[in-house]
Short mmCIF file of C-alpha atoms and ligand atoms in Angstrom, two decimals:
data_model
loop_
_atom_site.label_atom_id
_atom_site.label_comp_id
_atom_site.label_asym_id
_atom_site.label_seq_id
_atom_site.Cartn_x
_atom_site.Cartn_y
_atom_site.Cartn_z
CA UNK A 149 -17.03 30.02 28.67
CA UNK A 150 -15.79 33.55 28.52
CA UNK A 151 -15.35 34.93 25.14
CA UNK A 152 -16.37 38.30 22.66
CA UNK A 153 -19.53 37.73 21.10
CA UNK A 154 -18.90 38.70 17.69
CA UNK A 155 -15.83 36.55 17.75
CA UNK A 156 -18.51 33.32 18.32
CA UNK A 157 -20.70 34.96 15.41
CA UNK A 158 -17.74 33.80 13.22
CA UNK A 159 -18.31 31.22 10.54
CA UNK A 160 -15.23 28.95 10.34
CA UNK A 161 -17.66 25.71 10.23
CA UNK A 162 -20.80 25.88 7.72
CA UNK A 163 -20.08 24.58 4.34
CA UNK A 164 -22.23 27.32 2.70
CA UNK A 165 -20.21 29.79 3.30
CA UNK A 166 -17.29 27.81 1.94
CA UNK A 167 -19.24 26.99 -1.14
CA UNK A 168 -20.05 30.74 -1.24
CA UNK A 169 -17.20 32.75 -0.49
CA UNK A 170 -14.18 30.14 -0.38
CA UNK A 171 -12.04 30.16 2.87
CA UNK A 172 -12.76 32.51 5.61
CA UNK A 173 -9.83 34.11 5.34
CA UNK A 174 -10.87 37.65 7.00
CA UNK A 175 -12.46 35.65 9.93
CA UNK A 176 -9.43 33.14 10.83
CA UNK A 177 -7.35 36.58 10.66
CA UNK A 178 -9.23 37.86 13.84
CA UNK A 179 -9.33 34.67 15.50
CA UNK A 180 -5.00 34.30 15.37
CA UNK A 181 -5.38 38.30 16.32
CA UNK A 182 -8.00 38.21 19.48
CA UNK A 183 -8.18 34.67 20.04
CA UNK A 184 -6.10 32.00 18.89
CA UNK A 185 -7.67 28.90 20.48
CA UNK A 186 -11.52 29.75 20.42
CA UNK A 187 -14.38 27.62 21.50
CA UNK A 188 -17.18 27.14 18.74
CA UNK A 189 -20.57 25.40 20.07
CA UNK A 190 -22.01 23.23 16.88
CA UNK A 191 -25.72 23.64 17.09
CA UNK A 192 -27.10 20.01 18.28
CA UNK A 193 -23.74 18.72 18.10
CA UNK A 194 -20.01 18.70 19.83
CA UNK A 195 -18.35 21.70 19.61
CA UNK A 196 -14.30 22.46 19.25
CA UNK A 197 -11.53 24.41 20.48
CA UNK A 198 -10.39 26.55 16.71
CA UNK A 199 -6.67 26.38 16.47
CA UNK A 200 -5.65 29.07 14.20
CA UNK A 201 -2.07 30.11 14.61
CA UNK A 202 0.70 28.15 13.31
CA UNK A 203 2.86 27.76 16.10
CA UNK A 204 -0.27 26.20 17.88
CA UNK A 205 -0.77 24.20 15.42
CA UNK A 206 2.05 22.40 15.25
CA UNK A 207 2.61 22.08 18.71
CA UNK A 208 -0.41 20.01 19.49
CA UNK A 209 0.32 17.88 16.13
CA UNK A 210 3.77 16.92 17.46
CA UNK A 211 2.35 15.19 20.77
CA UNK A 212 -0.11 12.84 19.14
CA UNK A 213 0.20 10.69 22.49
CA UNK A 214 -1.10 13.54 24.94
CA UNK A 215 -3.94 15.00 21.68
CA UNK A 216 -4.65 12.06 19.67
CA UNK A 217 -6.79 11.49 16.27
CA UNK A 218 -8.88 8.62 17.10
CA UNK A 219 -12.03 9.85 18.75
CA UNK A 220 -12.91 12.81 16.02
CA UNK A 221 -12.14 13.01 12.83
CA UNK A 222 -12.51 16.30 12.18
CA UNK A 223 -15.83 18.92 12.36
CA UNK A 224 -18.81 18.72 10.35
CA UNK A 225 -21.45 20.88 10.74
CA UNK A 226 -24.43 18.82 11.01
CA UNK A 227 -23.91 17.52 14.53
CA UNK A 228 -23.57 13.71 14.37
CA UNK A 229 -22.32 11.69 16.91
CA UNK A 230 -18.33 12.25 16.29
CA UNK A 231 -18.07 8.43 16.76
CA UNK A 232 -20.07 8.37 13.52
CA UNK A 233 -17.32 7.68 11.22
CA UNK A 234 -15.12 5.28 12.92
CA UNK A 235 -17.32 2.34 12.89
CA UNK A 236 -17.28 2.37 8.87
CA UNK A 237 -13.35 3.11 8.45
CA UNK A 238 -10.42 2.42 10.44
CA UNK A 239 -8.14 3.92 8.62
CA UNK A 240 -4.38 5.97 9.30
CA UNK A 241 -6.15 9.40 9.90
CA UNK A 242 -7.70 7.85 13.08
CA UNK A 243 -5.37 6.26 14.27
CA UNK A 244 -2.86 6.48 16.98
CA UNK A 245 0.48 5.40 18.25
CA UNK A 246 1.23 2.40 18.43
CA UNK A 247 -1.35 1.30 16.12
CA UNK A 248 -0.77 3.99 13.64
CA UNK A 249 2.91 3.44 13.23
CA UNK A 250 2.53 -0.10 12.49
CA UNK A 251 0.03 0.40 9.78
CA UNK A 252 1.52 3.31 7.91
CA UNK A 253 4.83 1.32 8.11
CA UNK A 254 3.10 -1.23 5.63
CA UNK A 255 2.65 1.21 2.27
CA UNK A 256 5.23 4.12 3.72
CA UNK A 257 8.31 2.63 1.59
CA UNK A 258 6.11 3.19 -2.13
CA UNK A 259 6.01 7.01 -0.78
CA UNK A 260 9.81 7.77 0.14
CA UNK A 261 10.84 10.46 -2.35
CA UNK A 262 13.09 7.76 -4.25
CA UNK A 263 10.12 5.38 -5.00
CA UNK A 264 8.40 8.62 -5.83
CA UNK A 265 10.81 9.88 -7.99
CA UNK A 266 10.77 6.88 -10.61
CA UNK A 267 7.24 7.76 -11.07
CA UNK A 268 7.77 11.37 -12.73
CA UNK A 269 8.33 9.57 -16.47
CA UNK A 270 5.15 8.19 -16.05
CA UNK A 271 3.62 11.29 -14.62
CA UNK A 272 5.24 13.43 -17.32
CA UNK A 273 4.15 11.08 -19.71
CA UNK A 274 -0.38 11.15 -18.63
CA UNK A 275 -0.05 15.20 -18.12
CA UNK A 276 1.43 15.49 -21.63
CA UNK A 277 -1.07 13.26 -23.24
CA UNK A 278 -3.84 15.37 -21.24
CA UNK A 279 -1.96 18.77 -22.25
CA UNK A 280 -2.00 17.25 -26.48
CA UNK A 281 -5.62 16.95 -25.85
CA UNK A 282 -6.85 20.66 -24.40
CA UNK A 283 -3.58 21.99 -26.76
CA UNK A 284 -5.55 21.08 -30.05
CA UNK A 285 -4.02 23.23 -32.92
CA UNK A 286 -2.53 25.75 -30.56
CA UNK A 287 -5.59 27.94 -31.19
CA UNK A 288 -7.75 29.46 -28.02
CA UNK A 289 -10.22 27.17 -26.27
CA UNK A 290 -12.46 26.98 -23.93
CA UNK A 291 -12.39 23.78 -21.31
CA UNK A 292 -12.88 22.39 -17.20
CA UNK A 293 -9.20 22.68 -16.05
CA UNK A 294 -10.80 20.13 -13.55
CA UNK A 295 -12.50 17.78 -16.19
CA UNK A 296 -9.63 18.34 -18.75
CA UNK A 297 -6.56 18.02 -17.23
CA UNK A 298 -6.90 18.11 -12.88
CA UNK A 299 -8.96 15.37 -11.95
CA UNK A 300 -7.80 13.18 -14.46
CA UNK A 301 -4.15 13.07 -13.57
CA UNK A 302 -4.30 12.85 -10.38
CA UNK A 303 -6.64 10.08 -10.65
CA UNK A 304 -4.50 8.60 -13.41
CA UNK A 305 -1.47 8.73 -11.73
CA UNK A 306 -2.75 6.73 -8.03
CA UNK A 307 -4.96 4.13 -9.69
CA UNK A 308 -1.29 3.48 -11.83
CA UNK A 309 0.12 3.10 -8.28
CA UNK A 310 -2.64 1.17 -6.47
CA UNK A 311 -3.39 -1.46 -9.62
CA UNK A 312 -6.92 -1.03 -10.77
CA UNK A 313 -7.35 -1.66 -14.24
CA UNK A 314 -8.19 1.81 -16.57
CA UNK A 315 -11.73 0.76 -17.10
CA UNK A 316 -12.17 1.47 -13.61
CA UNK A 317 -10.99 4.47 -13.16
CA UNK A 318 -14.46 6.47 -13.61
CA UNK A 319 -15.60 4.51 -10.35
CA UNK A 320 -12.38 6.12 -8.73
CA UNK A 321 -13.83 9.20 -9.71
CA UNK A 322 -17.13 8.78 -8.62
CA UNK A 323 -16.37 7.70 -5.29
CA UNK A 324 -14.00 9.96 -4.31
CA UNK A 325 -16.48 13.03 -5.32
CA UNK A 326 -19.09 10.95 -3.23
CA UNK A 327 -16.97 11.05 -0.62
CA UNK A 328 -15.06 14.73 -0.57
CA UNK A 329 -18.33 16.07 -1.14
CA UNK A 330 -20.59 14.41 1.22
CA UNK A 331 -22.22 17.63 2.24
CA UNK A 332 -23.09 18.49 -1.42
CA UNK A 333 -26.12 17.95 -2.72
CA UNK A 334 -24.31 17.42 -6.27
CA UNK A 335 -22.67 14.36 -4.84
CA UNK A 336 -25.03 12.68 -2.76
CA UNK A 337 -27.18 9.44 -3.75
CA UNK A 338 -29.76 10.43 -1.84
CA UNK A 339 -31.85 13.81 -1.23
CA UNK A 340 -29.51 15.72 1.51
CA UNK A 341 -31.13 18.19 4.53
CA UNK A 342 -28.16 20.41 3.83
CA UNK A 343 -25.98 18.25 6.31
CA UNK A 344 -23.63 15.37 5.93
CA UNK A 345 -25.00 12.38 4.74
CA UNK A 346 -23.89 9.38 6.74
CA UNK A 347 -26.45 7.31 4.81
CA UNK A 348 -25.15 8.24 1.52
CA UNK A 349 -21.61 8.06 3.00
CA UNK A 350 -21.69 4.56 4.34
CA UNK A 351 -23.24 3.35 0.68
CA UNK A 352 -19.81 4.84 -1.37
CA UNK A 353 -18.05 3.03 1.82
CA UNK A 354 -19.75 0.08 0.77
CA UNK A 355 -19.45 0.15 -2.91
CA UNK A 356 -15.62 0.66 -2.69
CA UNK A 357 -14.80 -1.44 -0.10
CA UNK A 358 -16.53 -4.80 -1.96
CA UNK A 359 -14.56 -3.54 -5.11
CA UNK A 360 -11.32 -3.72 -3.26
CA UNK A 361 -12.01 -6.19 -1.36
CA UNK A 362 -11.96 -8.46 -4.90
CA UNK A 363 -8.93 -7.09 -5.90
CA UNK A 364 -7.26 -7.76 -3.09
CA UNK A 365 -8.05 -11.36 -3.27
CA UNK A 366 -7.16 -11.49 -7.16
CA UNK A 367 -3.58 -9.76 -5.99
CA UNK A 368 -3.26 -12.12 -2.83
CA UNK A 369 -3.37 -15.43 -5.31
CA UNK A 370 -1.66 -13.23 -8.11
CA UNK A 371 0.74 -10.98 -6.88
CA UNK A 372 2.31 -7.63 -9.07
CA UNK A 373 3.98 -4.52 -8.27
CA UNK A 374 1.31 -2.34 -7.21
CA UNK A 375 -0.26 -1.25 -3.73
CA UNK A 376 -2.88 -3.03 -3.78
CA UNK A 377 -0.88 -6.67 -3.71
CA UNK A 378 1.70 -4.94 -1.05
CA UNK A 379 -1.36 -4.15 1.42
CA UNK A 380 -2.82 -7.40 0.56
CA UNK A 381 -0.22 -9.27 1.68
CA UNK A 382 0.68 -7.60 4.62
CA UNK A 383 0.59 -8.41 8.22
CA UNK A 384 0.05 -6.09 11.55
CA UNK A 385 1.63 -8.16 14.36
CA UNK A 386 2.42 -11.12 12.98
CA UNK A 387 -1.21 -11.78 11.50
CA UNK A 388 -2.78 -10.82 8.20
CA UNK A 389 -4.34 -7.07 7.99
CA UNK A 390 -7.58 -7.24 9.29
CA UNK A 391 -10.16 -6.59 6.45
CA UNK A 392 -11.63 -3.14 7.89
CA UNK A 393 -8.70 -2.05 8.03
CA UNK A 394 -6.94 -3.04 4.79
CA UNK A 395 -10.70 -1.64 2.86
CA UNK A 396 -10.19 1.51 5.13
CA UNK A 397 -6.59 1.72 3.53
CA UNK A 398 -7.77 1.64 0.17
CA UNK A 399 -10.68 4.47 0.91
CA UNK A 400 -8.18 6.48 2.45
CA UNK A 401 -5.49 6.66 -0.38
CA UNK A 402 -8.26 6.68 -3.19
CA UNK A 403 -9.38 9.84 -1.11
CA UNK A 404 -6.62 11.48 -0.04
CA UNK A 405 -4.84 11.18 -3.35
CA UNK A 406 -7.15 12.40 -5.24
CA UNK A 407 -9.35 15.45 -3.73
CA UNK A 408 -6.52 17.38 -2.33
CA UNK A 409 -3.59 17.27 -5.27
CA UNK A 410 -7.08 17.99 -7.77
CA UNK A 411 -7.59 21.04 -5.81
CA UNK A 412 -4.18 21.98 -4.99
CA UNK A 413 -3.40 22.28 -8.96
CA UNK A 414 -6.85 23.98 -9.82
CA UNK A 415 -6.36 26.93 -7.02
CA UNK A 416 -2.85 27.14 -7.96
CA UNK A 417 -3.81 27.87 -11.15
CA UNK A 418 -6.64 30.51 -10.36
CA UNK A 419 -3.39 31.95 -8.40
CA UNK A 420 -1.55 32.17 -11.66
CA UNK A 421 -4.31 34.00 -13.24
CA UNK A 422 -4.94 36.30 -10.36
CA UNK A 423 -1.48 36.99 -10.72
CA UNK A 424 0.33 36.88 -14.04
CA UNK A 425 3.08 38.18 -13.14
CA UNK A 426 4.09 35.39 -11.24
CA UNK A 427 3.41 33.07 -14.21
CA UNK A 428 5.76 35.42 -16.16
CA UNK A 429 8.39 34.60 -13.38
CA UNK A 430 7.73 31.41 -13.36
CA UNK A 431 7.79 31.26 -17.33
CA UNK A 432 11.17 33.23 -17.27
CA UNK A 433 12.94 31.22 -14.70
CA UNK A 434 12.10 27.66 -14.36
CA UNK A 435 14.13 26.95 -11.58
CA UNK A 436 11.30 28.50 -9.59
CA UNK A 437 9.16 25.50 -9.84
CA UNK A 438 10.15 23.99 -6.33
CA UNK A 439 9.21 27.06 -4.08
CA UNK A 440 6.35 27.67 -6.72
CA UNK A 441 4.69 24.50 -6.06
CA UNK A 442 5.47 24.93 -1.79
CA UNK A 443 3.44 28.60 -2.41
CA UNK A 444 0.56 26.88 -4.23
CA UNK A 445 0.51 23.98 -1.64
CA UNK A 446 0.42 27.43 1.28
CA UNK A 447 -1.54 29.35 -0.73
CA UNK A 448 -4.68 26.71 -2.02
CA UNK A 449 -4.28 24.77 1.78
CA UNK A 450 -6.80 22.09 -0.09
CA UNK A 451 -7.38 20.15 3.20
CA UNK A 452 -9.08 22.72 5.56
CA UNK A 453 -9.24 20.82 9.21
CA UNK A 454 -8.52 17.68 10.84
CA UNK A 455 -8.81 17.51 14.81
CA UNK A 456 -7.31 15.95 17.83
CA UNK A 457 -8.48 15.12 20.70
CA UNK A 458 -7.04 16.10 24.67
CA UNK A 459 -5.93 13.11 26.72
CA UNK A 460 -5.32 15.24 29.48
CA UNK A 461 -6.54 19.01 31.27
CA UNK A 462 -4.01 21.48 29.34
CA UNK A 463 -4.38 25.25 29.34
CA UNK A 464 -3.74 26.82 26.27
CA UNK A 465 -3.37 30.98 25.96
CA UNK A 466 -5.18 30.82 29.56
CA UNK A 467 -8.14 28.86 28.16
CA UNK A 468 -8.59 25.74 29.80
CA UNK A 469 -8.90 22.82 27.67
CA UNK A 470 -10.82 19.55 29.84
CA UNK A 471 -9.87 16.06 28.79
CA UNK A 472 -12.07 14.79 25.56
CA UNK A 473 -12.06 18.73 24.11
CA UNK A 474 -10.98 18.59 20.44
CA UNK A 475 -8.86 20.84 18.76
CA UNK A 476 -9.79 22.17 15.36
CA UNK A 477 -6.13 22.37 13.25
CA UNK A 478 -7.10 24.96 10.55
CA UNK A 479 -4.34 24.50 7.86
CA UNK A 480 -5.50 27.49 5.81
CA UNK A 481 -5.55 29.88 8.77
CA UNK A 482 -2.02 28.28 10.08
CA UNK A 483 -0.37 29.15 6.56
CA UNK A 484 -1.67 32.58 6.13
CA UNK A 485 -0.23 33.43 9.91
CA UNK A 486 1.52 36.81 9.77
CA UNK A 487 4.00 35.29 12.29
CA UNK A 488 5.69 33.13 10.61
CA UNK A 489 4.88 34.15 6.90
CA UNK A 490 5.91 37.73 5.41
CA UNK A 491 2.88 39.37 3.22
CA UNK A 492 0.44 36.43 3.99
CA UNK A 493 -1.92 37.42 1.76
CA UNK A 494 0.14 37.88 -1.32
CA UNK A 495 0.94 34.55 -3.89
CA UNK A 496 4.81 34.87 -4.46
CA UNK A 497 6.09 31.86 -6.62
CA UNK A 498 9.93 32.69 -5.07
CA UNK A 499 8.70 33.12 -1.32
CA UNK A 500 11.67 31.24 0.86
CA UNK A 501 11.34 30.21 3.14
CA UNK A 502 7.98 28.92 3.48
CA UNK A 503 7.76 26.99 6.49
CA UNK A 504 3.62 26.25 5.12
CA UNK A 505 1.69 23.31 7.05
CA UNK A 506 -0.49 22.07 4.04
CA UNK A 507 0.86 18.91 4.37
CA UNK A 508 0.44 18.58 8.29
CA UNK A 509 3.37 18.03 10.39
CA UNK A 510 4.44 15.07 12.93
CA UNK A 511 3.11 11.62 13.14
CA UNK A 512 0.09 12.42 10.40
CA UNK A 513 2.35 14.36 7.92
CA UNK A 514 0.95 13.24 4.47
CA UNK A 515 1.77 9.77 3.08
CA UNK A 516 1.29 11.33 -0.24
CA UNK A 517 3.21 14.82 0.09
CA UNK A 518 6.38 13.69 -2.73
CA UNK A 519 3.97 12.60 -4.92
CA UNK A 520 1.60 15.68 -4.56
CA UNK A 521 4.59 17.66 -5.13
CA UNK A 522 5.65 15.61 -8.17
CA UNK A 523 2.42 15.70 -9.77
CA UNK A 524 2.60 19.77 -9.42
CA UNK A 525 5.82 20.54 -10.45
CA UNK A 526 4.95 18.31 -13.67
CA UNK A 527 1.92 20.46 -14.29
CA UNK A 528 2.84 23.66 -13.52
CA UNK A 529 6.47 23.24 -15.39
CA UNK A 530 4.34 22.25 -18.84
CA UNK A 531 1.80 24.94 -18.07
CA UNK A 532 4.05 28.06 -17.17
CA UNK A 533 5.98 27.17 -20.42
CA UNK A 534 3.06 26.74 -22.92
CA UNK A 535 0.44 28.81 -21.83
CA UNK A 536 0.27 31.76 -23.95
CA UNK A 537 -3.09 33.23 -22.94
CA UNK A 538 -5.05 32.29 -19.98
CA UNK A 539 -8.22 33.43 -18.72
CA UNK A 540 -11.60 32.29 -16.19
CA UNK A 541 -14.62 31.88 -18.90
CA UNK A 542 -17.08 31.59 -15.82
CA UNK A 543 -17.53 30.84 -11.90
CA UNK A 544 -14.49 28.82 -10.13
CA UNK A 545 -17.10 26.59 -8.24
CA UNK A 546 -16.50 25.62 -4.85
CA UNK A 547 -17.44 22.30 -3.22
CA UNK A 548 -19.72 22.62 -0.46
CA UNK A 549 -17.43 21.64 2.04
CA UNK A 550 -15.74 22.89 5.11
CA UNK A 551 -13.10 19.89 5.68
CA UNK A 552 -11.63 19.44 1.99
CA UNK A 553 -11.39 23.06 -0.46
CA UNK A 554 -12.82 21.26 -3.21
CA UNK A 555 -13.32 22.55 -6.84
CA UNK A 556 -16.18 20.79 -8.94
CA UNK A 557 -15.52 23.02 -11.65
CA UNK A 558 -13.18 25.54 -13.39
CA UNK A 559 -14.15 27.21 -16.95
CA UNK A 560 -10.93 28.81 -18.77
CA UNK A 561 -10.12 30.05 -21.78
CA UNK A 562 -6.65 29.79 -23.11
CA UNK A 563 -4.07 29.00 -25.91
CA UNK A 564 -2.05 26.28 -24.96
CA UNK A 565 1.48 25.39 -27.62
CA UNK A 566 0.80 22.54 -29.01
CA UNK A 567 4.44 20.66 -27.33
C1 HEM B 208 -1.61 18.88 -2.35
C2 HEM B 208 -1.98 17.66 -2.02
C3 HEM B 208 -2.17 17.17 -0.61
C4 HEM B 208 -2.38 17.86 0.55
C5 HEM B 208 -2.47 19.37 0.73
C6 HEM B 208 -2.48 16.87 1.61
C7 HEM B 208 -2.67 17.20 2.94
C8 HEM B 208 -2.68 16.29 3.97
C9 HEM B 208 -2.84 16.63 5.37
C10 HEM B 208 -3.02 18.05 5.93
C11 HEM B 208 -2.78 15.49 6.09
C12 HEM B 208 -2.89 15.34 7.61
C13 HEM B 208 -1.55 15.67 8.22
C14 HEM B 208 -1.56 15.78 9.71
O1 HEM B 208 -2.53 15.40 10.38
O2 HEM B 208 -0.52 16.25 10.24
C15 HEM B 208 -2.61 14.40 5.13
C16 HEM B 208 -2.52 13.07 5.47
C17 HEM B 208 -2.48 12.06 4.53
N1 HEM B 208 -2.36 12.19 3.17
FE1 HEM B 208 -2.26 13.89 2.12
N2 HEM B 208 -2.34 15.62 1.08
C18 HEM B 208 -2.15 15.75 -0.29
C19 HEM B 208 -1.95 14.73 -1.18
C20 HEM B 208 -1.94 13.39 -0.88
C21 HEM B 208 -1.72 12.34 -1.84
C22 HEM B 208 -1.40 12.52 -3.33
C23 HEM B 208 -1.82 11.19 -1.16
C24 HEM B 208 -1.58 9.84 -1.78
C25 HEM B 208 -2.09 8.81 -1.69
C26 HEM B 208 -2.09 11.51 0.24
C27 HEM B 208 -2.26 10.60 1.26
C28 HEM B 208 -2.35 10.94 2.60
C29 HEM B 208 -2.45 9.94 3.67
C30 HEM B 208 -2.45 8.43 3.50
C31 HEM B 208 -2.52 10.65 4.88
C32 HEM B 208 -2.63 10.07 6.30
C33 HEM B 208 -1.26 10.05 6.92
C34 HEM B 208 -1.27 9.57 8.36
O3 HEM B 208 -2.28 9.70 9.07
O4 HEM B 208 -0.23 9.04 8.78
N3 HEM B 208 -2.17 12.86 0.36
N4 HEM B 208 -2.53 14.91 3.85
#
């Protein structure tokens, strides 16, 4: 494969340098410049075709039948089989059509902005009793914007929506951490050799799925309104949900829900401090809040890659792409593309339009997108309005990941009005 050297010297892959420097912003940059669809070889394992331009990246997600999701997840830098996931979760991410349309069909109607939108009392109502908490007496303080006030509303708000009782709402925690961060040490159960832990990951697998898999017969014989009893009920052509699949459900919204909106409001606030001027707009004219929370979704990008996988020989900016090749989608790189965003690299909480993929687009566009945006405008409303000082009182600390931009921790200092 033909290609510049120093262009396949670029780290886009290793989780170190994610946990190091955050997103490789300066190397996606040259790949959309000199070579938009570039072939990475992973050491010992499969390598991938890096998508990196927008426009790319949307056109491959909107033919999911000729570059499907099943076969590979996405890429992680150890080199496992890329099978190695699929045989512990079945779940929407990889899936296809027909399958796929059938199963996200089952939970789809609790996401619809509507359903969503009855929600925001109750979100207003866990991110105010959060905000009383770091607010104390109104004097400065020093706190984990993760700890205090990111982590636990967005965990909060979708164990609300799924069912599980409060006392279980650490395990939520735990699991999803386990699971986000399966190639950090932090996280892991067992000792790690700096890769991904499939050992450790199937254990969290297994410890969530018997959970659920309680619940869900509790909610089958005693239905109430929550997800859990709607997927427990279900059927997938004409038969009950197969129990892989309805676990794999669970995982996958305990997951999803919780890692990226976490991170989305903990970068969007390190934006804000970066750049307090555009708290001061914010502060000054609230009716900013929608494009402000479409610029932090652009600007934090909290889910870094998910791939797809050729059906068929394409050719692609005169590379040729065989059959089984996967595509790397890299969301960050997408939304920072010069050619379809003015000023990439500058946070602006009135930029409109902003066309950002953070959410994906087509068949796989998030489930959870309203409520993600719900739970941000909620925060970032209260915050811009009752923050009076705000400040970093140590290191922003990055997961060590290169498929989810987590944050494990975020020291500030601030003075918060009381209400
Ligand atoms: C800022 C927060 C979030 C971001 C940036 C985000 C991002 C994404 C992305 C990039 C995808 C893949 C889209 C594609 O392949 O085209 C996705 C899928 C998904 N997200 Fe989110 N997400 C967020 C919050 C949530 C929340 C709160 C939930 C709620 C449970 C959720 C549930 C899902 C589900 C179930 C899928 C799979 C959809 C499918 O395959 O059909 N996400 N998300």
């Amino acid at each position: 494969m033909q290609s510049d050297p120093s262009l396949d010297e670029l780290d886009v892959i290793g989780p170190d340098t994610y946990a190091r420097g955050g997103y490789p912003h300066a190397a996606w940059k040259r790949l959309r410049e000199e070579s938009p669809i570039h072939w990475f070889d992973v050491p010992g394992g499969v390598g991938f075709w890096a998508v990196t331009r927008r426009s790319d990246l949307v056109w491959i997600s909107k033919q999911p039948e000729r570059f499907i999701n099943g076969p590979r997840l996405a890429v992680f830098e150890e080199g496992a089989p890329v099978e190695g996931e699929r045989k512990f979760v079945r779940q929407l991410l990889n899936m296809d059509p027909p399958d796929h349309t059938e199963y996200r069909g089952t939970a789809s109607a609790w996401f619809t902005p509507r359903s969503i939108q009855r929600r925001r009392v109750e979100v207003e109502r866990i991110t105010r009793d959060l905000l009383r908490e770091m607010a104390g007496d109104g004097e400065v303080r020093e706190g984990d914007f993760v700890r205090d006030l990111a982590a636990p509303l967005t965990l909060g708000v979708l164990a609300d929506m799924l069912g599980v009782p409060r006392a279980d709402w650490p395990k939520m925690f735990e699991w999803t951490n386990r699971v986000a961060g399966g190639s950090d040490p932090e996280f892991q159960t067992e000792p790690t050799t700096g890769g991904r832990n499939l050992a450790s990951f199937e254990q969290v697998r297994n410890d969530l799925f018997g959970y659920f898999a309680e619940l869900a017969a509790e909610r089958r014989k005693d239905p109430r309104d929550d997800i859990i009893s709607v997927l427990a009920s279900s059927t997938i052509g004409g038969a009950p949900m197969p129990p892989l699949e309805l676990l794999s459900y669970f995982f996958l919204l305990v997951v999803a829900g919780n890692e990226t909106t976490r991170n989305a409001a903990s970068g969007g606030l390190l934006a804000m401090i970066e750049n307090p001027s555009e708290l001061a707009k914010l502060r000054s004219d609230p009716r900013l809040i929608s494009p402000a929370v479409e610029e932090i979704v652009r600007w934090t990008s909290p889910v870094i890659q998910f791939c797809r996988t050729a059906v068929e020989d394409v050719e692609l900016h005169g590379k040729r792409i065989r059959k089984g090749d996967a595509f790397c989608l890299f969301y960050p790189s997408a939304n920072r593309d010069e050619d379809a965003f003015p000023d990439p690299d500058v946070f602006r909480v009135d930029r409109r339009p902003n066309p950002h993929v953070g959410f994906g687009i087509g068949e796989h566009f998030c489930l959870g997108a309203n409520l993600a945006r719900l739970e941000l405008n909620v925060i970032f409303a209260e915050l811009s309005q009752r923050l009076e000082e705000i400040e970093l009182a140590g290191p922003f600390e990055r997961m060590r990941s290169s498929f989810l931009g987590g944050v494990k921790r975020m020291p500030i200092r601030y003075r918060l009005r009381p209400s």
